[in-house]
Short mmCIF file of C-alpha atoms in Angstrom, two decimals:
data_model
loop_
_atom_site.label_atom_id
_atom_site.label_comp_id
_atom_site.label_asym_id
_atom_site.label_seq_id
_atom_site.Cartn_x
_atom_site.Cartn_y
_atom_site.Cartn_z
CA MET A 187 1.27 -6.11 16.55
CA VAL A 188 -0.34 -3.20 14.92
CA PRO A 189 1.53 -0.94 12.35
CA HIS A 190 3.11 2.34 12.78
CA LEU A 191 1.80 4.52 10.05
CA THR A 192 3.97 7.35 9.14
CA THR A 193 1.46 9.65 8.22
CA ALA A 194 0.71 12.58 10.89
CA LEU A 195 -3.16 10.86 12.37
CA THR A 196 -4.87 13.89 11.16
CA GLY A 197 -6.27 14.02 7.37
CA PRO A 198 -8.53 12.56 5.06
CA ILE A 199 -7.80 8.33 6.28
CA ASN A 200 -8.88 9.68 9.87
CA GLU A 201 -11.95 11.52 8.00
CA LEU A 202 -12.58 8.28 5.82
CA GLU A 203 -12.64 5.48 9.89
CA GLN A 204 -14.72 8.24 11.23
CA ARG A 205 -17.33 8.33 8.76
CA ILE A 206 -17.41 4.42 7.96
CA LEU A 207 -17.13 4.18 11.82
CA GLU A 208 -20.42 6.72 12.12
CA SER A 209 -22.18 5.32 9.46
CA MET A 210 -21.68 1.46 10.22
CA PRO A 211 -25.59 0.39 10.45
CA ALA A 212 -25.80 2.02 7.40
CA ILE A 213 -23.04 0.46 5.60
CA GLU A 214 -23.79 -3.68 7.38
CA ARG A 215 -27.61 -3.04 6.33
CA TRP A 216 -26.29 -2.26 3.03
CA PHE A 217 -23.65 -5.01 2.28
CA ARG A 218 -27.21 -7.54 3.40
CA LEU A 219 -29.20 -5.89 1.16
CA GLU A 220 -27.09 -6.57 -1.77
CA TRP A 221 -25.22 -10.09 -0.70
CA MET A 222 -29.60 -10.54 -1.17
CA GLU A 223 -28.80 -9.82 -4.80
CA HIS A 224 -25.29 -10.79 -5.39
CA THR A 225 -23.78 -14.59 -4.51
CA PRO A 226 -19.98 -13.63 -2.55
CA PRO A 227 -17.32 -15.67 -4.54
CA PHE A 228 -16.63 -18.97 -2.23
CA TYR A 229 -13.10 -17.50 -0.24
CA THR A 230 -10.97 -13.64 -0.94
CA SER A 231 -7.92 -12.32 -0.65
CA VAL A 232 -7.74 -8.67 -0.98
CA ASP A 233 -4.65 -6.72 -0.75
CA LEU A 234 -5.28 -3.15 0.03
CA ARG A 235 -2.80 0.22 0.29
CA ASN A 236 -3.23 2.90 3.29
CA ALA A 237 -1.46 5.74 1.82
CA GLY A 238 -3.20 7.92 4.69
CA PHE A 239 -5.28 9.97 2.00
CA LYS A 240 -6.93 6.75 0.54
CA LEU A 241 -7.13 3.24 1.44
CA ALA A 242 -7.96 0.83 -1.74
CA PRO A 243 -7.65 -2.26 -2.65
CA VAL A 244 -5.17 -3.26 -5.76
CA ASP A 245 -5.12 -7.10 -5.91
CA THR A 246 -8.22 -9.44 -5.27
CA ASN A 247 -7.12 -13.12 -5.36
CA LEU A 248 -10.72 -16.19 -5.96
CA PHE A 249 -8.08 -18.41 -4.70
CA PRO A 250 -6.29 -16.99 -2.06
CA GLY A 251 -3.46 -19.04 -1.13
CA GLY A 252 -1.49 -17.73 2.40
CA PHE A 253 -4.37 -19.61 4.82
CA ASN A 254 -1.25 -20.68 6.85
CA ASN A 255 -0.41 -17.20 8.04
CA LEU A 256 -3.38 -16.63 9.34
CA THR A 257 -3.71 -16.93 13.69
CA ALA A 258 -4.86 -20.19 15.42
CA ASP A 259 -7.25 -17.37 17.00
CA MET A 260 -8.91 -16.80 13.63
CA LEU A 261 -9.30 -20.66 12.58
CA PRO A 262 -12.82 -20.32 14.58
CA LEU A 263 -14.22 -17.74 12.29
CA SER A 264 -12.84 -19.60 9.12
CA VAL A 265 -14.59 -22.75 9.95
CA GLN A 266 -18.06 -21.20 10.96
CA ALA A 267 -17.63 -18.96 7.95
CA ALA A 268 -16.99 -22.41 6.11
CA MET A 269 -20.12 -23.94 7.60
CA ALA A 270 -22.42 -20.77 6.21
CA ALA A 271 -20.80 -21.07 2.71
CA ILE A 272 -21.47 -25.10 2.33
CA GLU A 273 -24.91 -25.40 3.50
CA LYS A 274 -25.92 -22.99 0.59
CA ILE A 275 -24.52 -25.05 -1.63
CA CYS A 276 -24.73 -28.27 -0.81
CA PRO A 277 -26.65 -28.14 2.52
CA GLU A 278 -26.09 -32.51 2.66
CA ALA A 279 -22.17 -32.66 1.74
CA LYS A 280 -20.42 -35.32 2.81
CA ASN A 281 -16.12 -35.25 0.87
CA LEU A 282 -14.93 -32.29 0.20
CA LEU A 283 -12.58 -32.76 -3.25
CA LEU A 284 -10.03 -30.22 -2.41
CA ILE A 285 -7.26 -29.58 -5.84
CA PRO A 286 -4.15 -27.15 -5.22
CA GLU A 287 -1.10 -25.79 -7.20
CA ASN A 288 1.06 -28.16 -9.08
CA HIS A 289 4.12 -27.21 -7.16
CA THR A 290 2.90 -28.81 -4.64
CA ARG A 291 6.83 -29.02 -3.07
CA ASN A 292 6.59 -25.59 -1.89
CA THR A 293 6.67 -26.12 1.76
CA PHE A 294 4.84 -22.29 2.36
CA TYR A 295 1.48 -23.63 -0.10
CA LEU A 296 1.76 -27.00 1.71
CA SER A 297 0.86 -25.39 5.07
CA ASN A 298 -1.97 -23.28 3.39
CA VAL A 299 -3.21 -26.30 1.95
CA ALA A 300 -3.36 -28.00 5.50
CA THR A 301 -4.69 -24.95 6.86
CA LEU A 302 -7.59 -25.20 4.49
CA LYS A 303 -8.33 -29.13 5.08
CA ARG A 304 -8.07 -28.13 9.15
CA ILE A 305 -10.56 -25.47 8.14
CA PHE A 306 -13.06 -27.38 6.56
CA THR A 307 -12.15 -30.79 7.87
CA GLN A 308 -13.76 -29.15 11.09
CA ALA A 309 -16.93 -27.83 9.75
CA GLY A 310 -17.35 -31.50 9.13
CA LEU A 311 -16.14 -32.66 5.83
CA ASN A 312 -14.06 -35.51 4.41
CA VAL A 313 -11.25 -33.67 2.75
CA ARG A 314 -8.78 -35.29 0.36
CA LEU A 315 -6.58 -33.72 -1.91
CA GLY A 316 -6.46 -34.44 -5.52
CA THR A 317 -3.88 -33.01 -8.55
CA LEU A 318 -3.98 -32.02 -11.75
CA ASP A 319 -0.20 -32.84 -12.11
CA PRO A 320 0.07 -35.59 -14.93
CA ASP A 321 2.81 -36.77 -13.34
CA VAL A 322 1.35 -37.81 -9.51
CA THR A 323 -0.12 -41.37 -10.73
CA GLU A 324 -0.45 -43.12 -7.27
CA PRO A 325 -1.03 -40.85 -3.32
CA THR A 326 2.26 -39.64 -3.27
CA ALA A 327 3.04 -38.06 0.32
CA LEU A 328 4.20 -34.41 0.51
CA ASN A 329 6.63 -32.97 3.70
CA LEU A 330 5.75 -30.10 5.43
CA ALA A 331 8.19 -27.78 7.33
CA ASP A 332 6.60 -28.86 10.45
CA GLY A 333 6.89 -32.57 10.06
CA SER A 334 3.21 -33.55 9.19
CA SER A 335 2.52 -35.15 5.82
CA LEU A 336 -0.19 -34.46 3.20
CA THR A 337 -1.30 -37.02 0.63
CA VAL A 338 -2.52 -36.05 -3.19
CA GLU A 339 -4.13 -38.61 -5.32
CA PRO A 340 -4.94 -38.24 -9.00
CA LEU A 341 -7.92 -37.69 -10.14
CA VAL A 342 -10.05 -39.96 -11.14
CA ARG A 343 -13.41 -39.13 -13.88
CA ASN A 344 -16.64 -40.79 -14.51
CA ARG A 345 -18.43 -39.17 -16.84
CA GLY A 346 -19.84 -36.29 -15.68
CA ARG A 347 -18.43 -36.29 -12.24
CA LEU A 348 -14.99 -35.95 -11.19
CA GLY A 349 -13.36 -37.56 -7.93
CA LEU A 350 -10.78 -40.11 -6.34
CA LYS A 351 -10.43 -43.72 -5.98
CA ASP A 352 -12.83 -45.18 -3.73
CA PHE A 353 -13.99 -40.75 -3.32
CA ASP A 354 -17.04 -39.20 -4.51
CA PRO A 355 -17.39 -35.68 -3.81
CA CYS A 356 -20.22 -33.53 -3.59
CA THR A 357 -18.47 -30.46 -3.42
CA ILE A 358 -15.18 -29.62 -5.36
CA LEU A 359 -13.14 -26.52 -4.36
CA LEU A 360 -10.10 -25.01 -6.61
CA ASN A 361 -6.94 -24.10 -4.78
CA ASN A 362 -5.72 -23.42 -8.47
CA ASP A 363 -5.70 -20.65 -10.08
CA LEU A 364 -6.08 -21.70 -13.39
CA SER A 365 -2.93 -19.78 -15.17
CA ALA A 366 -1.44 -22.79 -17.26
CA GLY A 367 -5.86 -22.98 -18.43
CA VAL A 368 -8.32 -24.90 -17.79
CA PRO A 369 -7.99 -28.86 -18.17
CA ARG A 370 -10.52 -30.58 -19.45
CA VAL A 371 -11.14 -32.96 -16.83
CA LEU A 372 -12.29 -29.99 -14.82
CA GLU A 373 -15.46 -29.25 -17.82
CA HIS A 374 -18.55 -30.08 -17.75
CA LEU A 375 -19.21 -31.86 -14.60
CA HIS A 376 -22.54 -33.25 -13.50
CA GLU A 377 -24.39 -32.87 -10.74
CA GLN A 378 -20.87 -31.43 -8.89
CA TYR A 379 -20.48 -28.01 -7.05
CA LEU A 380 -16.70 -26.47 -8.11
CA LEU A 381 -15.70 -23.63 -5.81
CA PRO A 382 -14.14 -21.12 -7.63
CA PRO A 383 -16.16 -21.69 -10.77
CA LEU A 384 -14.06 -21.80 -14.41
CA HIS A 385 -14.55 -18.75 -15.12
CA ALA A 386 -13.01 -17.74 -12.38
CA GLY A 387 -9.65 -18.62 -12.66
CA TRP A 388 -6.70 -16.52 -14.77
CA ALA A 389 -7.23 -18.78 -18.03
CA LEU A 390 -10.46 -16.21 -18.72
CA ARG A 391 -10.34 -14.17 -15.70
CA ARG A 392 -9.04 -10.24 -16.33
CA LYS A 393 -7.76 -7.40 -13.85
CA SER A 394 -9.82 -4.86 -15.73
CA GLN A 395 -12.81 -6.49 -15.15
CA HIS A 396 -12.48 -6.83 -12.18
CA PHE A 397 -11.59 -3.48 -11.37
CA LYS A 398 -14.08 -1.81 -13.76
CA ALA A 399 -17.30 -3.75 -11.37
CA TYR A 400 -15.09 -2.26 -8.27
CA GLU A 401 -15.35 1.07 -9.80
CA GLU A 402 -18.70 0.64 -9.92
CA VAL A 403 -19.50 -0.96 -6.44
CA ALA A 404 -16.96 1.81 -5.16
CA LYS A 405 -19.64 4.92 -6.56
CA LYS A 406 -23.00 3.13 -4.88
CA PHE A 407 -21.15 2.89 -1.40
CA SER A 408 -19.68 6.38 -1.68
CA LYS A 409 -22.32 7.64 -2.55
CA LEU A 410 -24.05 5.91 0.77
CA LEU A 411 -21.59 7.70 2.79
CA GLY A 412 -21.79 11.28 0.44
CA MET A 413 -17.83 10.98 -0.57
CA ASP A 414 -15.42 10.89 -3.33
CA PRO A 415 -15.38 7.73 -4.55
CA TRP A 416 -11.69 8.04 -5.38
CA LEU A 417 -10.55 7.62 -1.82
CA ILE A 418 -11.65 4.08 -2.25
CA HIS A 419 -10.21 2.99 -5.98
CA PRO A 420 -7.37 3.06 -7.82
CA MET A 421 -8.10 4.23 -11.16
CA SER A 422 -7.15 1.90 -13.93
CA VAL A 423 -7.13 0.81 -17.34
CA PRO A 424 -6.56 -2.41 -19.84
CA VAL A 425 -3.74 -1.85 -22.46
CA GLU A 426 -3.84 -4.69 -25.19
CA GLY A 427 -1.28 -5.90 -27.98
CA VAL A 428 1.73 -5.31 -26.19
CA ASP A 429 4.70 -7.11 -26.25
CA PHE A 430 7.66 -6.11 -24.15
CA SER A 431 10.22 -8.29 -25.73
CA GLU A 432 9.80 -7.52 -29.06
CA GLY A 433 9.26 -4.02 -27.91
CA GLN A 434 5.46 -3.69 -29.33
CA GLY A 435 2.34 -1.68 -27.84
CA LEU A 436 4.72 0.17 -26.23
CA GLU A 437 3.77 3.60 -27.52
CA ALA A 438 0.14 3.15 -26.55
CA LEU A 439 1.35 1.58 -23.09
CA GLN A 440 3.20 5.18 -22.24
CA ALA A 441 0.29 6.87 -23.44
CA GLN A 442 -2.00 5.41 -21.08
CA VAL A 443 0.77 5.44 -18.23
CA ASP A 444 0.30 9.42 -18.97
CA LEU A 445 -3.88 9.58 -18.61
CA VAL A 446 -3.10 7.86 -14.93
CA LEU A 447 -0.42 10.30 -14.44
CA SER A 448 -2.37 12.98 -15.00
CA LYS A 449 -5.44 12.37 -13.54
CA THR A 450 -3.22 11.34 -10.63
CA ARG A 451 -2.00 14.42 -10.30
CA LYS A 452 -5.15 16.68 -11.08
CA LYS A 453 -6.07 14.64 -7.36
CA TYR A 454 -3.23 15.13 -5.75
CA LYS A 455 -3.65 18.75 -6.15
CA GLU A 456 -7.50 19.42 -5.36
CA TYR A 457 -6.40 17.66 -2.08
CA GLY A 458 -3.13 19.11 -1.29
CA ILE A 459 -1.03 15.77 -1.35
CA ASN A 460 2.93 16.41 -1.57
CA GLU A 461 3.18 13.14 -3.19
CA LYS A 462 4.81 11.92 -6.90
CA PRO A 463 2.11 10.59 -8.28
CA PHE A 464 3.10 6.84 -10.03
CA ALA A 465 1.47 4.70 -12.13
CA VAL A 466 1.62 0.51 -11.54
CA ILE A 467 1.53 -1.88 -15.24
CA LYS A 468 0.89 -5.23 -14.22
CA PRO A 469 -0.48 -7.98 -16.22
CA ASP A 470 -3.96 -7.87 -16.97
CA ALA A 471 -4.51 -11.53 -16.25
CA GLY A 472 -1.73 -13.22 -13.25
CA THR A 473 -0.81 -13.82 -9.98
CA TYR A 474 2.12 -13.98 -7.60
CA GLY A 475 3.45 -10.45 -8.22
CA MET A 476 4.57 -11.31 -11.02
CA GLY A 477 5.46 -8.90 -13.91
CA VAL A 478 4.86 -5.70 -12.15
CA MET A 479 6.50 -2.83 -12.23
CA THR A 480 6.06 0.94 -11.09
CA VAL A 481 6.38 3.99 -13.11
CA ARG A 482 7.49 7.19 -12.15
CA ASP A 483 7.20 8.46 -15.89
CA ALA A 484 6.43 7.27 -19.14
CA LYS A 485 9.54 7.64 -20.76
CA GLU A 486 10.87 5.03 -18.52
CA LEU A 487 9.37 2.85 -20.51
CA VAL A 488 11.47 3.60 -23.51
CA ASP A 489 14.82 2.70 -21.82
CA LEU A 490 13.71 -0.49 -20.63
CA ASN A 491 16.83 -2.85 -20.41
CA ARG A 492 16.35 -6.54 -21.49
CA ARG A 493 16.09 -8.22 -18.32
CA SER A 494 13.09 -5.74 -17.08
CA ARG A 495 11.34 -6.23 -20.77
CA ASN A 496 12.29 -10.71 -19.98
CA LYS A 497 10.67 -9.84 -16.52
CA MET A 498 7.17 -8.26 -17.67
CA SER A 499 6.66 -10.46 -20.96
CA VAL A 500 6.43 -13.78 -18.94
CA ILE A 501 4.35 -14.62 -15.65
CA LYS A 502 3.58 -17.71 -14.29
CA ASP A 503 3.13 -20.80 -16.14
CA GLY A 504 5.14 -19.56 -18.99
CA GLN A 505 2.07 -17.40 -19.97
CA GLU A 506 3.38 -14.93 -21.54
CA VAL A 507 1.69 -10.88 -21.81
CA HIS A 508 0.16 -9.14 -24.33
CA GLN A 509 -2.16 -7.42 -21.99
CA VAL A 510 -1.90 -4.67 -19.63
CA LEU A 511 -3.45 -2.77 -16.11
CA VAL A 512 -1.92 0.67 -16.11
CA GLN A 513 -3.07 1.29 -12.19
CA GLU A 514 -3.01 4.17 -10.24
CA GLY A 515 -0.26 3.94 -7.91
CA VAL A 516 -1.38 4.14 -3.92
CA VAL A 517 1.82 4.56 -1.97
CA THR A 518 1.54 2.46 1.59
CA HIS A 519 2.39 4.42 4.46
CA GLU A 520 2.40 1.54 6.97
CA ARG A 521 5.58 0.51 9.19
CA VAL A 522 5.79 -2.72 11.03
CA ASN A 523 8.74 -2.88 12.65
CA ASP A 524 10.50 0.28 10.23
CA ALA A 525 9.90 -2.41 7.07
CA VAL A 526 7.35 -1.21 4.33
CA ALA A 527 3.68 -2.83 4.97
CA GLU A 528 0.16 -3.62 3.35
CA PRO A 529 -2.43 -5.30 4.73
CA VAL A 530 -4.01 -8.78 3.11
CA VAL A 531 -7.47 -9.18 4.06
CA TYR A 532 -8.93 -13.14 4.01
CA MET A 533 -13.23 -14.09 4.18
CA MET A 534 -14.75 -17.06 3.40
CA ASP A 535 -18.05 -16.47 2.08
CA ARG A 536 -19.41 -12.90 3.08
CA TYR A 537 -17.03 -13.11 6.13
CA VAL A 538 -13.79 -11.26 7.17
CA VAL A 539 -11.98 -14.44 9.03
CA GLY A 540 -8.41 -12.92 9.32
CA GLY A 541 -5.57 -11.27 7.69
CA PHE A 542 -2.14 -9.89 8.21
CA TYR A 543 0.27 -7.24 6.95
CA ARG A 544 2.95 -8.17 3.92
CA ILE A 545 6.22 -6.98 5.01
CA HIS A 546 8.45 -6.61 2.40
CA ALA A 547 12.21 -4.54 4.12
CA ASP A 548 13.95 -3.98 1.02
CA ARG A 549 10.76 -2.54 -0.94
CA GLY A 550 9.98 0.89 -1.42
CA ALA A 551 6.38 2.55 0.01
CA ASP A 552 5.50 3.02 -4.36
CA GLU A 553 6.95 -0.87 -4.96
CA ASN A 554 5.21 -4.16 -4.90
CA LEU A 555 5.29 -6.20 -1.97
CA ASN A 556 4.27 -9.35 -3.32
CA ALA A 557 8.11 -10.19 -4.21
CA PRO A 558 10.51 -12.76 -2.88
CA GLY A 559 11.63 -11.48 0.06
CA SER A 560 8.34 -10.55 1.80
CA SER A 561 7.07 -12.43 4.82
CA PHE A 562 3.98 -11.98 6.86
CA VAL A 563 2.66 -10.29 10.49
CA PRO A 564 -0.68 -11.33 11.41
CA LEU A 565 -3.28 -8.52 11.74
CA ALA A 566 -3.46 -8.14 15.60
CA PHE A 567 -7.56 -8.50 15.39
CA ALA A 568 -7.76 -8.25 19.35
CA GLN A 569 -11.73 -8.60 18.97
CA SER A 570 -13.47 -9.78 15.38
CA SER A 571 -12.65 -7.22 12.87
CA GLN A 572 -16.03 -6.89 12.95
CA LEU A 573 -16.79 -5.13 16.15
CA PRO A 574 -15.18 -1.73 16.01
CA ARG A 575 -15.17 0.32 19.19
CA PRO A 576 -17.56 3.28 18.56
CA GLY A 577 -16.72 6.69 20.03
CA GLU A 578 -12.79 6.44 19.49
CA LYS A 579 -10.46 8.76 17.85
CA PRO A 580 -9.60 7.98 14.37
CA GLY A 581 -5.80 5.87 14.44
CA ALA A 582 -6.12 5.41 18.21
CA SER A 583 -7.71 1.63 18.12
CA ALA A 584 -6.45 -1.23 15.63
CA PRO A 585 -9.87 -3.32 15.79
CA ASN A 586 -11.02 -0.04 13.66
CA ARG A 587 -8.48 0.37 11.16
CA PHE A 588 -9.36 -2.94 11.07
CA TYR A 589 -12.92 -3.10 10.73
CA MET A 590 -12.07 -0.12 7.67
CA TYR A 591 -9.50 -2.63 6.05
CA GLY A 592 -12.70 -5.33 6.97
CA VAL A 593 -15.06 -2.72 5.30
CA ILE A 594 -12.52 -1.76 1.63
CA ALA A 595 -11.89 -5.54 1.08
CA ARG A 596 -15.78 -6.34 1.45
CA LEU A 597 -16.55 -3.81 -1.52
CA ALA A 598 -13.36 -4.95 -3.00
CA MET A 599 -15.26 -9.18 -2.89
CA LEU A 600 -18.82 -7.87 -4.11
CA ALA A 601 -16.73 -6.45 -6.92
CA ALA A 602 -15.59 -9.86 -8.16
CA SER A 603 -19.37 -10.85 -7.20
CA TYR A 604 -20.20 -8.55 -9.57
CA GLU A 605 -17.54 -9.60 -12.37
CA LEU A 606 -18.07 -13.18 -12.12
CA GLU A 607 -21.50 -13.09 -12.47
CA LEU A 608 -21.00 -10.56 -15.66
CA THR A 609 -18.49 -13.48 -16.97
CA ASP A 610 -20.39 -16.09 -16.53
CA PRO A 611 -20.25 -18.31 -19.92
CA GLU A 612 -23.63 -20.19 -18.50
CA ALA A 613 -25.11 -17.16 -17.57
CA GLU A 614 -28.54 -15.73 -19.93
CA VAL A 615 -27.88 -12.64 -21.63
CA TYR A 616 -30.38 -10.10 -22.07
CA ALA A 617 -30.14 -7.60 -25.22
#
């Protein structure tokens, strides 16, 4: 299913698409050279927003759920990418321990875990599930919506190695974003590969670091294509010392919202864009779309009611919010069945393996769609997203549009690679 773009099929987004298609050999060579210098995250999903005049990532997830939303046609590519990733890390790998989120009664999330297990089993690994949940003390069956089940088992730590009873894995794959902190059982593992690394989890990771790295990547890429990096980059600024429940730090937050709105206004004027700028305030560490607010005027922060303050002050696993990211809002002008939509692209190793549209019938084009009530429509990959159709007019071909999505998503994945290198606590730091 191809979304209906409410913007006219002329203007910057089509110029960007055309430029990306014409530059495909240079782009793929550029990515190839970057991946010679940097290691891609093991798997990644990227939320994109297509405004019709700019296309930018607004969230990059290093512990993606939602693999169950990929179509069956996309799974062979996922299996191939999984093979490539495992071969680079541990070629002799036989056993894989998959550690999911603790809230594993969520049947939608369990379907994601089942899909991951299927992918890695087909990649030639024995896959078993271990849980960080201390309440699980014996193998426990969890029922899926389709009538099948998964078994999760308590973790067993034996000196420097982590596994299950009678199961010693070479590789441990986290599908748990560590929002509640880094469990001691995962620290100081000996001769086992933990993917992604601990500092990729929300206990340590910050969105502001990611978007700072993305800005660097966007500038490099835009120089290659001879274009304005703003067309693919959302301006972002972190604000510390915020306490919504007590009303502390809101003046500093207002100042940064004003700054982002002012800069956005200038860009809109430069490009003749007739839209009202907005900013998005989100936790600097966090996921599941929790604690996200759309602001069109900094004065709105003065009149926050108690419910809004509570929503912004505590997120997943009861974590309090004291540092936020103020990000230039990117409107979405995509629709699926008249519902607001945004593309989400999935990658494993350095390959795009699929994606879907997140749609929300009750949300506006300038609102967060990652919220209760959202649903998912698979991207219509008539061909691989890596195989555009040169020569077709911009906006006329789904594969061309999806190739462009894949390019921007890979830029965000590359930024995540930069970010993980810079924040690696074990990396050598040179003065």
